[in-house]
Amino acid sequence: MDFENRIYSGTLKNRITSARDAAGLIRDGMTVACSGFTACGYPKAVPLVLADRVRRGETIRINLITGASVGEELDETLASLDIIARRYPYQTGPIIKRSINDGRIMYQDIHLSKLADQIRCGFLGRIDVAVIEATAILEDGSVVPTTSVGNSPVFIEQADRVIIEINTTQPAELTGMHDIFVPGRYPHRQPIPITDPAQRVGTTAVPCDPRKIAAICPCDIPDNPRPLAVVDEEARAIGHYLVEFINGAVRGRVCDDLPIFQSGVGTFANVVLEEILHSDWTDILLWAEVIQDGIFDLIDSGQLAFASGTSLTPSPEGLKRFYEHISRYRERIILRPQEVSNSSEVVGRLGLVTMNTAVEVDIYGNVNSSHLSGNMVINGIGGSGDFSRNALISIFMTPSTGREGAFSRIVPHVTHVDHTEHEVHVIITEQGVADLRGLDPRERAVRIIENCAHPRYREALMDYYSRALRRGGHTPMLLDEAFRWHLNYAEKGDMLPE
Amino acid sequence: MDFENRIYSGTLKNRITSARDAAGLIRDGMTVACSGFTACGYPKAVPLVLADRVRRGETIRINLITGASVGEELDETLASLDIIARRYPYQTGPIIKRSINDGRIMYQDIHLSKLADQIRCGFLGRIDVAVIEATAILEDGSVVPTTSVGNSPVFIEQADRVIIEINTTQPAELTGMHDIFVPGRYPHRQPIPITDPAQRVGTTAVPCDPRKIAAICPCDIPDNPRPLAVVDEEARAIGHYLVEFINGAVRGRVCDDLPIFQSGVGTFANVVLEEILHSDWTDILLWAEVIQDGIFDLIDSGQLAFASGTSLTPSPEGLKRFYEHISRYRERIILRPQEVSNSSEVVGRLGLVTMNTAVEVDIYGNVNSSHLSGNMVINGIGGSGDFSRNALISIFMTPSTGREGAFSRIVPHVTHVDHTEHEVHVIITEQGVADLRGLDPRERAVRIIENCAHPRYREALMDYYSRALRRGGHTPMLLDEAFRWHLNYAEKGDMLPE
C-alpha cells in the first residue's frame, strides 16, 4: 500500500512534503520528541536529514525525548554528530553511552511509566516538535502507530507541531493492534479500567488535532532491530530454575493457576521465554512493555493466551516472522501507550510476577541494573522499576559471574541501587534460586550466598558477611570494605586477585 | 457506652471472656497478627497478659505482624521479654530496635502497602490468631475498628481464629469513620474506584465470619500515642521552603490549583503542616497514611477539605482534642485499610505531591530513610516508598546536619538506599530547595550541594564531587572514598574531623 493511500484525510494531503522539508521545522535549541520504544517504531528519515545538515556544517543541538531506547538512525547517528544536548528517558548504544558518560550529553534516566506525566505537567519544558512514525493517518487526523506506541500519544498531545513519517515498510495490517487510552488531567483522573491483558479500553489510533500536523513525509527505511546475542548455558540454567520456582512456589499457591507475567527486554529474557516453551504451562498471560521473539514461539505453541506491551522488540528474524504471520500474531497482541503498559495502577492490580535482569546484586538483595563500577551508566533503569516496584513477586535474574569469572555479580555492596531490598523478592542465577520472601536481611545474605553466588566467590562473601555480622546491626556491612571488590576489579582485573 | 452494649450480636455475647482467657489462645510458636498502625488502634489487654505469663515463667515466642509500628504495650513490652521471634512489617521503639539490631528478632521491613497481599498469598505463612481492637461488633459479626484500620481486614480474613478486644475508652462515635474496601483475589482484581480522598467505596465495618471469633474481651487501656518532639527552627525553615516551592513551581502549573498531598509521619511532617496553616491555601486534600495534629489545625482553620488515611497519629494532646471534637473532625476524615491508603493504584491516579523525611541524602538524590551507618536499622521504610515511588512529585525533607553539626545529612554516597534517584524529585533542607526534575546526575550533584548542604560541608562535598568527576561517568563516584565520611564519624565523632 503506497504512501498517499495511507493518508485517509483529503485535506491533510496538502501537508505532504519531503523528509528534508519536514526536518526544516527542527532548529537548533529545540526539544524534539520522537516515537519509538526499543528499535521499533521510531522515525528514521527526518533524523537522517538532521544528521546530513550537521555534516554539511550546520550547528544543531536538540533535546531528544523518546519512549525508551530507539534505533541507530536516531540515537547513534545523532550522538556521533553531537546533535543531542539532553536526552530522556532511556538509551542504548555504544556511541550515545560514551557521550553520556563523557558528559557531552545530559541524560536523566527516568522510570518509563512516569515520563508522559512529567511532560504533561511541564517538568521537562515545552515540546517544540514531535516526530512520529505512523502506519496511516485517519480521516480525523488521528495517527495509527507502527511497531511501538511508547509515548506518542502524549508527544502528539503536548507538542507545538507534529511531523508524521509514514513508513511504507510497515504493514498496513498493524492497524487495529493498538489500544490508545490517555489518562485525564490531575488531580481527578479516572481509573484505567484494565483487569486483563487482552482488554481494550481505548481507540486504535492516537487522537491528533489535524491543525498541529505540520508535515507528512514518506519513509521507506525498515525498523532496524538488534540481533539476539548467542545463548549460553547459564541463561538456560536460569530459565530452568525460573520455571521450577514458579511451579513449586507460585503456581496455584498465590493465585488460582499461573499468575500474569512480566518479562524484561533482551536476550536473557528471551531465553527464559524459551524455557517456558518447554514447560506444561498453558493460557499464559503477559503484561509487559516489550513483545519479543519468545512470545511468537509461545503463540505458535498454543501456550500463550495473550500478550500486552507497548512495543514489539523482535530480532531481525523475529521481525520478518512477525510480518509474515501478522494476521495470526495480531490476534494475541495489543500495543498500548507506555504510561498504561507500565502504569503502577495496572501493574499493581494484575498481581504480576515480574522477571527482570540485574547487573549486580548484593548479599541483601539490592539490585543495580544500570551502572558499571558505580559511575558508568550502561542504559538505564528502563521499565524494570515500574514493574518490580509494584509487582506481587519481583524476580531478578543474572549469571553469577562476568568476564570469565573475573567478577562476581553477587557482591558485598552494590555500587548503585536501582531496586532496593524492599522490592526484590527472588534472585536467580545459574547456581540456583534465593527466595527472599519473609526473610530478615541476615537470613537473606546467607541464602543469596549459598544459593546464588558462584563457588569461586562463596567463601569470600561469607567471610565478608561474618565479619560484618560481628560489627552488628540489622543489615551488617563494613564501611571500609563495601567496595573493595570493585576496586580490586578496577585495579587488577579481578574481584578476588590471587 | 459500656462493653456489652457494644456487641450488637446476641449470639456473639457467649464469646465474651477475660483478656486472660482470650490470651490463652496464643501459644508458643504461633503467628499472631494485631490491629494497629502507629500507637493507635492496637490491642493492649491481651499482649499485657502474654507478657505477664512470660514473667511468671512460661516460654512464649511468637511471630508478630501488625499494620506498622504499634504502642509500647505491644512492641516494647513483648520485645523486652524476648517474646517476639519474627516481626513484620515495621516497628518503632528503643527496646525492639535494639533486639532487632542485636539479632534476637528477625525483622523484614516491608512496604506497608504490600503486606496485605503478601499475607493473602501465603508469603509469610498462616496466621494462627488475629487480635483486633474494636469499637464495636455488629450484628453480622463485622468489626468496627478504632483509631486505625491498618491491616485488620486481611488479618481477620486470613487468621484461623480472631480475638476482639473491645476498647471502651474509644468513643462509640468512631463508628462510621472507616471505609473498608477489600480487593479481590489475583489475577482478576477489579479497580479500586477511588478518584477523590473523600470518596467512600466500601463498608463502615470489617467483614468477619462470626464463627472465627473465638473470644471477645474488654479493654480499658487508652491509646498511648507518642508526644511530638520540640520544634526547632530548622523544621520551620523547611516548612517555609516547602510552601514557597509549591506556590512557585507546582500550584496551578502541574494541575489546576493545588495538587493532592501526602504527608509523612512524625514531628517534622507535623511542622510542615503547621507552615501550611500560615499559607493562603484552601480546599486542601490529603491522601496519606496518618492523620496528625496538624490536620486538626487545618480543619479548624477551614483550609482542609478532606483527609484520608489509615490511622490517626496524634500527640497525646491531639488525641484528647480529637475525642472532644470528634463530631466535627469525623466529617473530614476517613480511615481506610492500608492496602488502599498506600496502594500504588490510588497513589498513582491521584497525582500526589508527597512529603517524606530522609535520614540522609547523597549528592545524586538517593535517599536513606531507615539505617544509621549502613547497618543499624532505625524503624524501616514504612509507607514512604509506597507514596514516593508512585508520586507525581516526590519531596524529601531533612535538616542538613545532625548531632550539632558533626554529621552532614547530605553525603557523597548514602550507606543504605531506600529511595533511588529515580523517585526523588525535590530535596529540601533548612538551607534551601533542590528541584531535581529533568536534571542529569552531574547537574543534580551541583544543585544539591549548592542549595541544600550546610555551609560547613559544602566545600568538601564539592571537592569530592570534582575529583569524582575527573574519574568520569554519568554518576561520578570514588569507590575508595564513598563512605569515608561515615567512617570518620564512627571513628572520630565528626564527618569532617579537624
GROMACS .gro file of C-alpha atoms in nm, chain A residues 11 33 68 121 148 272:
model
    6
   11THR     CA    1  -0.728   1.795   0.350
   33ALA     CA    2   1.003   1.421   2.094
   68ALA     CA    3   1.279   0.435   2.555
  121CYS     CA    4   0.292   1.856   3.384
  148SER     CA    5   0.550   0.062   1.906
  272VAL     CA    6   1.363  -1.752   2.980
   0.00000   0.00000   0.00000
